[in-house]
Short mmCIF file of C-alpha atoms in Angstrom, two decimals:
data_model
loop_
_atom_site.label_atom_id
_atom_site.label_comp_id
_atom_site.label_asym_id
_atom_site.label_seq_id
_atom_site.Cartn_x
_atom_site.Cartn_y
_atom_site.Cartn_z
CA MET A 116 51.76 -85.34 -76.45
CA SER A 117 48.54 -83.41 -76.06
CA ASN A 118 48.22 -79.65 -75.42
CA ALA A 119 44.77 -80.25 -74.06
CA SER A 120 45.64 -79.57 -70.42
CA ALA A 121 46.06 -75.85 -71.22
CA ALA A 122 42.53 -75.76 -72.56
CA LEU A 123 41.10 -76.81 -69.20
CA SER A 124 41.40 -73.21 -67.93
CA GLN A 125 37.88 -71.87 -67.31
CA LYS A 126 36.31 -75.25 -67.88
CA THR A 127 32.62 -75.67 -67.26
CA PHE A 128 31.80 -78.05 -64.44
CA PRO A 129 30.38 -80.75 -66.75
CA ASP A 130 33.74 -80.61 -68.58
CA LEU A 131 35.48 -80.94 -65.24
CA ALA A 132 33.54 -84.17 -64.59
CA GLU A 133 34.29 -85.41 -68.11
CA THR A 134 38.03 -84.83 -67.64
CA PHE A 135 37.85 -86.83 -64.39
CA ARG A 136 36.02 -89.66 -66.14
CA ALA A 137 38.73 -89.79 -68.85
CA LEU A 138 41.42 -90.11 -66.17
CA ARG A 139 39.47 -92.77 -64.38
CA GLU A 140 38.97 -94.81 -67.61
CA ALA A 141 42.62 -94.53 -68.54
CA GLN A 142 43.61 -95.74 -65.05
CA SER A 143 41.23 -98.66 -65.42
CA ARG A 144 42.99 -99.68 -68.66
CA ASP A 145 46.35 -99.76 -66.85
CA LEU A 146 45.60 -100.45 -63.20
CA PHE A 147 49.16 -101.26 -62.21
CA PRO A 148 51.66 -99.25 -64.31
CA VAL A 149 55.10 -100.88 -64.15
CA ALA A 150 58.00 -99.05 -62.52
CA LYS A 151 59.37 -97.99 -65.94
CA ILE A 152 56.19 -96.02 -66.76
CA ARG A 153 56.25 -94.35 -63.32
CA ARG A 154 59.88 -93.35 -63.71
CA ASP A 155 59.09 -91.94 -67.17
CA ARG A 156 56.39 -89.74 -65.73
CA LEU A 157 58.70 -88.51 -62.99
CA SER A 158 61.39 -87.84 -65.51
CA ARG A 159 59.05 -85.77 -67.61
CA CYS A 160 58.18 -83.68 -64.55
CA ILE A 161 61.88 -83.13 -63.88
CA LYS A 162 62.53 -82.17 -67.55
CA LEU A 163 59.55 -79.75 -67.50
CA LEU A 164 60.88 -77.91 -64.51
CA SER A 165 64.54 -77.93 -65.57
CA LEU A 166 63.81 -76.61 -69.08
CA HIS A 167 61.34 -73.90 -67.97
CA ALA A 168 62.81 -72.79 -64.68
CA GLU A 169 63.28 -69.20 -65.82
CA ASP A 170 59.76 -68.99 -67.25
CA ILE A 171 58.43 -70.23 -63.94
CA ALA A 172 60.44 -67.68 -61.99
CA ALA A 173 59.13 -64.85 -64.23
CA ALA A 174 55.50 -66.00 -63.86
CA VAL A 175 55.75 -66.21 -60.10
CA ASN A 176 57.37 -62.78 -59.94
CA ALA A 177 54.59 -61.29 -62.04
CA ASP A 178 51.92 -62.82 -59.85
CA PHE A 179 53.48 -61.50 -56.65
CA GLY A 180 54.44 -58.11 -58.01
CA MET A 181 57.94 -58.72 -56.67
CA ARG A 182 59.34 -62.08 -55.66
CA SER A 183 62.98 -63.14 -55.72
CA ARG A 184 63.97 -65.13 -58.76
CA HIS A 185 66.55 -66.91 -56.67
CA LEU A 186 63.91 -67.84 -54.06
CA THR A 187 61.57 -69.26 -56.70
CA LEU A 188 64.36 -71.21 -58.38
CA LEU A 189 65.38 -72.68 -55.02
CA THR A 190 62.07 -73.36 -53.27
CA ASP A 191 59.70 -73.91 -56.17
CA VAL A 192 61.88 -75.43 -58.87
CA ALA A 193 65.02 -76.99 -57.42
CA SER A 194 63.25 -78.39 -54.38
CA SER A 195 60.56 -79.93 -56.61
CA ILE A 196 63.25 -81.50 -58.77
CA ALA A 197 64.87 -82.96 -55.64
CA SER A 198 61.60 -84.57 -54.56
CA LEU A 199 60.92 -86.00 -58.05
CA LYS A 200 64.53 -87.32 -58.38
CA HIS A 201 64.31 -88.99 -55.03
CA ALA A 202 61.14 -90.78 -56.03
CA HIS A 203 62.54 -91.64 -59.48
CA ASP A 204 65.64 -93.24 -57.84
CA HIS A 205 63.66 -95.28 -55.32
CA VAL A 206 60.47 -96.32 -57.08
CA ASP A 207 61.83 -99.77 -58.04
CA GLU A 208 62.54 -100.43 -54.35
CA TRP A 209 59.25 -99.00 -53.09
CA VAL A 210 56.95 -101.01 -55.40
CA ARG A 211 58.27 -104.43 -54.25
CA PRO A 212 55.82 -106.35 -52.03
CA ASN A 213 56.74 -106.38 -48.37
CA ARG A 214 56.88 -109.85 -46.71
CA ARG A 215 55.17 -110.18 -43.32
CA LYS A 216 55.40 -112.92 -40.69
CA VAL A 217 52.65 -115.42 -40.20
CA GLU A 218 51.92 -117.74 -37.25
CA LEU A 219 54.86 -120.13 -36.83
CA MET A 220 52.95 -123.35 -37.41
CA LEU A 221 51.30 -122.06 -40.56
CA ALA A 222 54.63 -120.71 -41.82
CA ALA A 223 56.20 -124.13 -41.30
CA LEU A 224 53.43 -125.63 -43.42
CA GLY A 225 54.07 -123.09 -46.22
CA ALA A 226 51.62 -120.20 -45.60
CA ARG A 227 52.87 -116.76 -46.67
CA ALA A 228 51.81 -113.17 -46.18
CA GLU A 229 52.77 -109.92 -47.82
CA VAL A 230 51.71 -106.34 -48.41
CA GLN A 231 51.33 -105.20 -51.98
CA PHE A 232 51.41 -101.51 -52.89
CA GLN A 233 48.70 -100.68 -55.40
CA PRO A 234 47.87 -97.33 -57.02
CA LYS A 235 44.77 -95.71 -55.49
CA GLY A 236 43.59 -94.49 -58.88
CA VAL A 237 42.96 -90.78 -59.69
CA VAL A 238 44.38 -88.33 -57.14
CA GLY A 239 43.28 -84.67 -56.92
CA VAL A 240 45.74 -81.97 -55.87
CA ILE A 241 44.50 -78.55 -54.75
CA ALA A 242 47.56 -76.29 -54.57
CA PRO A 243 47.95 -72.88 -52.82
CA TRP A 244 49.46 -69.63 -54.08
CA ASN A 245 52.43 -69.19 -51.72
CA PHE A 246 54.61 -71.80 -53.38
CA PRO A 247 52.47 -72.41 -56.47
CA VAL A 248 54.90 -74.78 -58.24
CA ASN A 249 56.44 -76.75 -55.44
CA LEU A 250 53.15 -77.51 -53.75
CA VAL A 251 52.00 -79.11 -57.03
CA PHE A 252 55.16 -81.09 -57.83
CA ALA A 253 56.22 -82.13 -54.29
CA PRO A 254 53.06 -84.20 -53.77
CA LEU A 255 53.25 -85.29 -57.41
CA ALA A 256 56.48 -87.11 -56.62
CA GLY A 257 54.65 -89.54 -54.33
CA VAL A 258 51.47 -89.63 -56.42
CA LEU A 259 53.22 -90.58 -59.63
CA ALA A 260 55.61 -92.99 -57.91
CA ALA A 261 52.58 -94.83 -56.54
CA GLY A 262 51.24 -95.24 -60.11
CA ASN A 263 48.32 -92.86 -60.00
CA ARG A 264 46.91 -90.40 -62.42
CA VAL A 265 46.37 -86.82 -61.41
CA MET A 266 44.05 -83.84 -61.70
CA ILE A 267 45.50 -80.49 -60.42
CA LYS A 268 43.67 -77.35 -59.26
CA PRO A 269 46.22 -74.52 -59.03
CA SER A 270 45.51 -71.35 -57.23
CA GLU A 271 43.47 -68.56 -58.84
CA HIS A 272 45.58 -66.03 -56.89
CA THR A 273 48.61 -66.82 -59.13
CA PRO A 274 46.88 -66.74 -62.50
CA GLN A 275 50.03 -66.38 -64.67
CA THR A 276 51.83 -69.22 -62.90
CA SER A 277 48.72 -71.41 -63.04
CA GLU A 278 48.26 -70.79 -66.78
CA LEU A 279 51.91 -71.52 -67.40
CA LEU A 280 51.66 -74.80 -65.46
CA ALA A 281 48.68 -75.81 -67.52
CA GLN A 282 50.52 -75.10 -70.76
CA LEU A 283 53.72 -76.91 -69.71
CA ILE A 284 51.93 -79.96 -68.32
CA GLY A 285 50.02 -80.07 -71.58
CA LEU A 286 53.30 -80.16 -73.51
CA PHE A 287 54.78 -83.02 -71.46
CA PHE A 288 51.65 -85.08 -70.58
CA ASP A 289 48.47 -86.32 -72.13
CA GLU A 290 45.54 -85.13 -70.11
CA THR A 291 44.63 -88.72 -69.33
CA GLU A 292 47.88 -88.81 -67.28
CA ILE A 293 47.84 -85.36 -65.71
CA ALA A 294 45.12 -82.75 -66.18
CA VAL A 295 45.00 -79.14 -64.91
CA ALA A 296 41.79 -77.28 -64.14
CA SER A 297 42.17 -73.52 -63.45
CA GLY A 298 39.44 -71.39 -61.96
CA GLY A 299 38.12 -69.69 -58.84
CA ALA A 300 36.34 -70.72 -55.72
CA GLU A 301 33.31 -72.20 -57.48
CA LEU A 302 35.38 -74.42 -59.69
CA GLY A 303 37.48 -75.35 -56.62
CA ALA A 304 34.28 -76.47 -54.81
CA ALA A 305 33.29 -78.61 -57.81
CA PHE A 306 36.77 -80.01 -58.02
CA ALA A 307 36.76 -81.09 -54.33
CA ALA A 308 33.36 -82.75 -54.88
CA LEU A 309 34.67 -85.14 -57.62
CA PRO A 310 34.96 -88.77 -56.45
CA PHE A 311 38.72 -88.91 -56.33
CA ASP A 312 40.55 -91.90 -54.92
CA HIS A 313 42.57 -89.50 -52.80
CA LEU A 314 42.58 -85.67 -52.41
CA VAL A 315 45.43 -83.45 -51.40
CA PHE A 316 44.74 -79.88 -50.13
CA THR A 317 47.19 -77.28 -49.00
CA GLY A 318 45.83 -74.10 -47.54
CA GLY A 319 43.98 -72.54 -44.66
CA ALA A 320 41.95 -74.39 -42.07
CA HIS A 321 38.62 -72.79 -43.07
CA VAL A 322 38.79 -73.98 -46.66
CA GLY A 323 40.33 -77.22 -45.48
CA ARG A 324 37.20 -78.05 -43.55
CA GLN A 325 35.07 -77.37 -46.67
CA VAL A 326 37.32 -79.65 -48.75
CA MET A 327 37.02 -82.40 -46.19
CA ARG A 328 33.26 -82.11 -46.08
CA ALA A 329 33.06 -82.37 -49.89
CA ALA A 330 35.42 -85.38 -49.86
CA ALA A 331 33.33 -87.05 -47.16
CA GLU A 332 30.40 -87.25 -49.54
CA ASN A 333 32.43 -89.62 -51.72
CA LEU A 334 34.34 -91.24 -48.78
CA THR A 335 37.51 -89.86 -50.42
CA PRO A 336 40.57 -90.03 -48.17
CA VAL A 337 42.32 -86.71 -47.78
CA THR A 338 45.83 -85.33 -47.08
CA LEU A 339 45.38 -81.84 -45.48
CA GLU A 340 48.27 -79.46 -44.91
CA LEU A 341 46.72 -76.58 -43.01
CA GLY A 342 49.57 -74.67 -41.26
CA GLY A 343 48.82 -73.08 -38.00
CA LYS A 344 50.80 -71.13 -35.39
CA SER A 345 54.21 -72.76 -35.35
CA PRO A 346 56.15 -71.66 -32.15
CA VAL A 347 59.81 -71.10 -31.51
CA ILE A 348 61.17 -71.74 -28.03
CA LEU A 349 64.52 -70.13 -27.31
CA ALA A 350 66.07 -72.07 -24.45
CA PRO A 351 68.35 -70.10 -22.04
CA SER A 352 71.39 -71.74 -23.59
CA ALA A 353 70.59 -70.60 -27.10
CA ASP A 354 73.37 -68.80 -29.06
CA MET A 355 71.22 -65.66 -29.48
CA PRO A 356 72.83 -64.07 -32.54
CA LYS A 357 73.05 -67.38 -34.49
CA ALA A 358 69.57 -68.52 -33.42
CA THR A 359 67.94 -65.16 -34.21
CA ALA A 360 69.58 -64.95 -37.63
CA ARG A 361 68.12 -68.30 -38.50
CA ILE A 362 64.69 -67.46 -37.09
CA MET A 363 64.44 -64.22 -39.00
CA ALA A 364 65.67 -65.87 -42.27
CA GLY A 365 62.87 -68.37 -42.00
CA LYS A 366 60.34 -65.82 -40.93
CA LEU A 367 61.04 -63.37 -43.77
CA MET A 368 61.51 -65.94 -46.50
CA ASN A 369 58.72 -65.14 -49.02
CA ALA A 370 57.79 -62.30 -46.56
CA GLY A 371 56.48 -64.82 -44.06
CA GLN A 372 54.02 -66.37 -46.57
CA ILE A 373 55.08 -69.91 -45.61
CA CYS A 374 53.01 -72.46 -43.72
CA LEU A 375 56.11 -73.43 -41.78
CA ALA A 376 57.21 -69.88 -40.84
CA PRO A 377 57.81 -69.22 -37.15
CA ASP A 378 54.55 -67.69 -35.92
CA TYR A 379 55.66 -66.54 -32.51
CA VAL A 380 58.72 -66.70 -30.33
CA LEU A 381 59.05 -67.63 -26.62
CA VAL A 382 62.14 -66.25 -25.00
CA ARG A 383 63.22 -66.02 -21.35
CA ALA A 384 62.22 -62.63 -20.01
CA ASP A 385 65.72 -61.46 -19.16
CA GLN A 386 66.89 -62.33 -22.76
CA ARG A 387 64.09 -60.59 -24.69
CA ASP A 388 65.89 -57.32 -25.36
CA GLN A 389 68.85 -59.32 -26.61
CA PHE A 390 66.62 -61.15 -29.05
CA VAL A 391 65.10 -57.85 -30.24
CA GLU A 392 68.54 -56.32 -30.97
CA ALA A 393 69.74 -59.45 -32.65
CA ALA A 394 66.60 -59.44 -34.86
CA LYS A 395 67.26 -55.85 -35.94
CA PHE A 396 70.78 -56.76 -36.81
CA ALA A 397 69.78 -59.91 -38.72
CA VAL A 398 67.26 -58.00 -40.83
CA ARG A 399 69.81 -55.28 -41.66
CA GLN A 400 72.29 -57.92 -42.78
CA MET A 401 69.76 -59.69 -45.09
CA TYR A 402 67.80 -56.67 -46.32
CA PRO A 403 69.62 -53.31 -46.06
CA SER A 404 66.59 -51.92 -47.87
CA LEU A 405 63.17 -53.45 -48.54
CA GLY A 406 61.19 -51.47 -51.04
CA ASP A 407 63.25 -52.00 -54.19
CA ASN A 408 64.99 -55.11 -52.95
CA PRO A 409 64.11 -58.04 -55.25
CA ASP A 410 65.09 -60.48 -52.45
CA TYR A 411 62.26 -59.27 -50.23
CA ALA A 412 58.92 -60.52 -51.46
CA SER A 413 55.68 -58.65 -51.87
CA MET A 414 52.43 -59.77 -50.31
CA ILE A 415 50.43 -61.72 -52.88
CA ASN A 416 47.77 -58.96 -53.15
CA PHE A 417 46.43 -55.77 -51.67
CA SER A 418 43.92 -57.45 -49.43
CA HIS A 419 46.57 -59.64 -47.89
CA ARG A 420 48.80 -56.62 -47.27
CA ASP A 421 45.83 -54.83 -45.75
CA ARG A 422 45.08 -57.78 -43.51
CA ILE A 423 48.72 -57.75 -42.27
CA ALA A 424 48.52 -54.00 -41.53
CA GLY A 425 45.32 -54.63 -39.67
CA LEU A 426 46.95 -57.22 -37.41
CA VAL A 427 49.64 -54.75 -36.48
CA GLU A 428 47.22 -51.92 -35.75
CA ASP A 429 45.01 -54.17 -33.70
CA ALA A 430 47.98 -55.25 -31.58
CA ARG A 431 49.14 -51.69 -31.15
CA ALA A 432 45.63 -50.51 -30.11
CA ARG A 433 45.50 -53.34 -27.50
CA GLY A 434 48.77 -52.30 -25.85
CA ALA A 435 51.48 -54.18 -27.67
CA LYS A 436 54.82 -52.55 -28.39
CA ILE A 437 55.55 -52.56 -32.07
CA VAL A 438 59.21 -52.72 -33.14
CA ASP A 439 59.66 -51.87 -36.83
CA LEU A 440 62.36 -53.83 -38.69
CA ASN A 441 62.67 -51.39 -41.57
CA PRO A 442 66.43 -50.69 -41.93
CA ALA A 443 66.14 -47.88 -44.49
CA GLY A 444 63.04 -46.29 -42.88
CA GLU A 445 61.06 -46.61 -46.14
CA ASP A 446 57.44 -45.48 -46.61
CA PHE A 447 55.71 -48.55 -48.00
CA SER A 448 52.52 -46.69 -48.75
CA ARG A 449 54.28 -44.91 -51.60
CA LEU A 450 55.56 -48.01 -53.29
CA PRO A 451 53.84 -49.51 -56.34
CA HIS A 452 53.44 -53.01 -54.97
CA ASN A 453 52.09 -54.81 -51.88
CA LYS A 454 55.14 -55.11 -49.76
CA ALA A 455 54.78 -54.98 -45.95
CA ALA A 456 57.61 -54.09 -43.61
CA PRO A 457 58.56 -56.75 -41.00
CA VAL A 458 57.71 -55.97 -37.35
CA LEU A 459 58.13 -57.56 -33.93
CA VAL A 460 55.11 -57.45 -31.59
CA LEU A 461 56.16 -57.28 -27.95
CA ASN A 462 53.88 -58.05 -25.01
CA PRO A 463 51.16 -59.73 -27.17
CA THR A 464 48.00 -60.99 -25.46
CA ASP A 465 45.51 -63.60 -26.42
CA ASP A 466 42.85 -61.02 -27.24
CA MET A 467 44.91 -59.69 -30.13
CA THR A 468 44.07 -61.05 -33.52
CA VAL A 469 47.72 -61.61 -34.28
CA MET A 470 47.69 -64.36 -31.59
CA GLN A 471 44.51 -66.04 -32.74
CA ASN A 472 45.17 -67.21 -36.27
CA GLU A 473 48.13 -68.09 -38.50
CA ILE A 474 49.82 -64.83 -39.47
CA PHE A 475 51.20 -65.67 -42.91
CA GLY A 476 53.19 -62.44 -43.14
CA PRO A 477 56.23 -60.60 -41.79
CA ILE A 478 54.97 -60.16 -38.21
CA LEU A 479 56.64 -61.95 -35.32
CA PRO A 480 55.09 -61.77 -31.83
CA VAL A 481 57.61 -62.19 -28.99
CA LEU A 482 56.45 -63.64 -25.71
CA THR A 483 58.45 -64.22 -22.56
CA TYR A 484 58.68 -66.98 -19.92
CA THR A 485 60.37 -67.46 -16.58
CA ARG A 486 60.91 -71.23 -16.65
CA ILE A 487 61.29 -73.32 -19.76
CA GLU A 488 58.44 -75.52 -18.47
CA ASP A 489 56.18 -72.45 -18.70
CA ALA A 490 56.99 -72.08 -22.41
CA ILE A 491 56.23 -75.72 -23.03
CA ASP A 492 52.92 -75.44 -21.12
CA TYR A 493 51.98 -72.37 -23.22
CA VAL A 494 52.53 -74.34 -26.48
CA ASN A 495 50.71 -77.45 -25.21
CA ALA A 496 47.69 -75.41 -24.15
CA ARG A 497 47.06 -74.45 -27.79
CA PRO A 498 46.15 -76.26 -30.99
CA ARG A 499 48.92 -78.56 -32.25
CA PRO A 500 51.00 -76.71 -34.78
CA LEU A 501 52.48 -77.83 -38.11
CA ALA A 502 56.01 -77.31 -36.78
CA LEU A 503 57.82 -76.57 -33.57
CA TYR A 504 61.33 -75.06 -33.34
CA ALA A 505 63.68 -75.42 -30.35
CA PHE A 506 66.90 -73.47 -30.04
CA GLY A 507 69.57 -74.15 -27.47
CA GLU A 508 73.19 -75.23 -27.07
CA ASN A 509 72.27 -77.54 -24.19
CA PRO A 510 70.86 -80.80 -25.64
CA GLU A 511 68.95 -81.48 -22.36
CA GLU A 512 67.02 -78.22 -22.86
CA THR A 513 66.20 -78.83 -26.53
CA GLY A 514 65.47 -82.49 -25.81
CA LEU A 515 63.02 -81.43 -23.14
CA ILE A 516 61.23 -79.03 -25.48
CA VAL A 517 60.92 -81.60 -28.36
CA GLY A 518 60.12 -84.49 -26.03
CA ALA A 519 57.36 -82.67 -24.14
CA THR A 520 55.45 -81.21 -27.13
CA ILE A 521 53.43 -82.55 -30.07
CA SER A 522 53.59 -80.99 -33.58
CA GLY A 523 53.48 -82.13 -37.18
CA GLY A 524 57.26 -81.76 -37.41
CA ALA A 525 60.06 -80.25 -35.42
CA ALA A 526 63.49 -78.76 -35.93
CA VAL A 527 66.32 -78.14 -33.49
CA ASN A 528 68.48 -75.07 -33.96
CA ASP A 529 66.83 -74.10 -37.26
CA VAL A 530 63.46 -73.40 -38.77
CA VAL A 531 61.69 -74.65 -41.96
CA MET A 532 64.64 -76.75 -43.09
CA HIS A 533 63.22 -80.14 -42.05
CA VAL A 534 60.82 -79.88 -45.04
CA SER A 535 63.88 -80.27 -47.34
CA VAL A 536 64.78 -83.78 -45.97
CA GLU A 537 63.08 -86.24 -48.32
CA GLY A 538 63.53 -89.02 -45.79
CA LEU A 539 61.22 -87.23 -43.36
CA PRO A 540 57.39 -87.14 -43.63
CA PHE A 541 55.87 -83.69 -44.09
CA GLY A 542 52.50 -83.18 -42.59
CA GLY A 543 50.44 -81.80 -39.66
CA ILE A 544 48.49 -83.15 -36.75
CA GLY A 545 45.00 -82.23 -35.61
CA PRO A 546 44.13 -78.64 -36.67
CA SER A 547 47.40 -78.33 -38.59
CA GLY A 548 46.49 -81.14 -40.92
CA MET A 549 46.41 -84.85 -41.45
CA GLY A 550 48.36 -87.31 -43.54
CA ALA A 551 51.97 -86.79 -44.68
CA TYR A 552 54.01 -87.03 -47.82
CA HIS A 553 57.63 -86.62 -49.13
CA GLY A 554 59.93 -89.47 -49.99
CA HIS A 555 58.83 -92.96 -49.07
CA ASP A 556 56.04 -91.59 -46.86
CA GLY A 557 54.53 -89.93 -49.91
CA PHE A 558 54.56 -93.19 -51.86
CA LEU A 559 52.80 -94.90 -48.97
CA GLU A 560 50.30 -92.05 -48.56
CA PHE A 561 49.12 -92.42 -52.14
CA SER A 562 49.27 -96.18 -52.36
CA HIS A 563 46.74 -98.75 -51.21
CA ARG A 564 48.53 -101.20 -48.91
CA ARG A 565 46.83 -104.45 -49.85
CA ALA A 566 47.16 -107.43 -47.46
CA VAL A 567 47.61 -110.72 -49.26
CA PHE A 568 47.65 -114.09 -47.47
CA ARG A 569 48.56 -117.34 -49.24
CA GLN A 570 47.38 -120.42 -47.36
CA THR A 571 49.33 -123.64 -47.04
CA GLY A 572 48.35 -126.55 -49.26
CA SER A 573 48.85 -128.99 -46.39
CA ASP A 574 45.75 -130.92 -45.13
CA LEU A 575 46.94 -130.32 -41.58
CA ILE A 576 44.98 -127.05 -41.74
CA ASN A 577 41.88 -129.23 -41.34
CA LEU A 578 42.78 -129.51 -37.65
CA PHE A 579 41.27 -126.05 -37.22
CA ARG A 580 37.83 -127.08 -38.60
CA PRO A 581 34.99 -128.89 -36.91
CA PRO A 582 34.65 -131.41 -35.46
CA TYR A 583 37.28 -130.09 -33.00
CA GLY A 584 39.51 -132.91 -31.75
CA GLU A 585 42.11 -133.26 -29.01
CA THR A 586 44.93 -131.78 -31.12
CA PHE A 587 42.94 -128.65 -31.63
CA LYS A 588 41.98 -128.46 -27.97
CA LYS A 589 45.58 -128.69 -26.90
CA PHE A 590 46.60 -126.06 -29.44
CA LEU A 591 43.84 -123.70 -28.11
CA GLU A 592 44.91 -124.26 -24.45
CA ARG A 593 48.47 -123.17 -25.30
CA ARG A 594 47.20 -120.04 -26.99
CA LEU A 595 44.92 -119.10 -24.17
CA LYS A 596 47.82 -119.04 -21.70
CA GLY A 597 49.10 -115.82 -23.24
#
């Protein structure tokens, strides 16, 4: 196998186009790879991740400054393997044509209809820095199962991980199967402008709009996962200690640098203080200290940490009450990395920047409501989020919350975990994204669903052609009755 993928780092833009042409030409030579080839590619991805899990964990830790080895092995490596295995085990089933019904009379005469699932061609994947391995390989499960070839643009904010991915993919794949192009924003713009047959982007809405504009020039279909402000509604019946422990675990995983992290909490006014105390307890249980704790992740860089600090100070200056969740009372300014202490923001208002954009850090605003319908109205008055979380021991309350809101996905009595279910589509709606992948939905997302109709050989079909006789007129009369 070729090591050429590693050499794509710092490629010039003409080389980028040439690499794309090589992928397109290779796909043209094998338009419809058989299931055995697709399984082999998925198996190689699994082997790559399994054999080099520790190398990946070390590279991600180096890029973050401090990031839990266990978190990386779970969320970036093991979860990717699960997605790839699921696709590997089902690809034979997925590729089979799907029979569809035709009009009864035509069916009686022998007409048939089916949907065939064809590879789209060459798919581009633009991956983010927060889960720099999973958000390459999770979409790859569907992309490869669908029979496509792939070009990957990993994040420039995780350079060691991106370089390692390029090297490893070069060991396991020829670059006419999977190619990796590493570089900054200019290369990213050139990448998005290539005439892909499909383009996957995970990241912020601002860059997502730019990617979509570039794709539109080539009429390239896109899958956008853009995050947003995912709300939590705590119904009055919620088990507060249990619910809060789950909320804080999801919020502080990767120090809040997760597109699916809870972005704000809505709790009944007379239960707010109970939530605050439960949050303090939950953080102490998970992170007795933060500064030297390898389980608590650093911000990806100084500018991101500075942005998080700015959100807190803006909220404080505008009248919010800030509750520090810093069990050991550590001074983060003296630490040699970019960690940020978690905080709750009480009494947040819409003029605070923390309530205007996705937080992507360890800050959790806490709002209150009087009636559960008020909480639902608050969520529905804002852009549709990537996820919505409802907590409550009363199924009628949680059913009301889920049934009266729209979001990319939803979870009841937990956060984030729905993304781990391969049988569920993962994707946003409106400003939180478009399209969905994971499992069978990923295979469908990256396949062209081709409609095929096979006409009957019977001459009775001539009844539908001019000159129209009495038999045709009677047939038409029956159809017009509805």
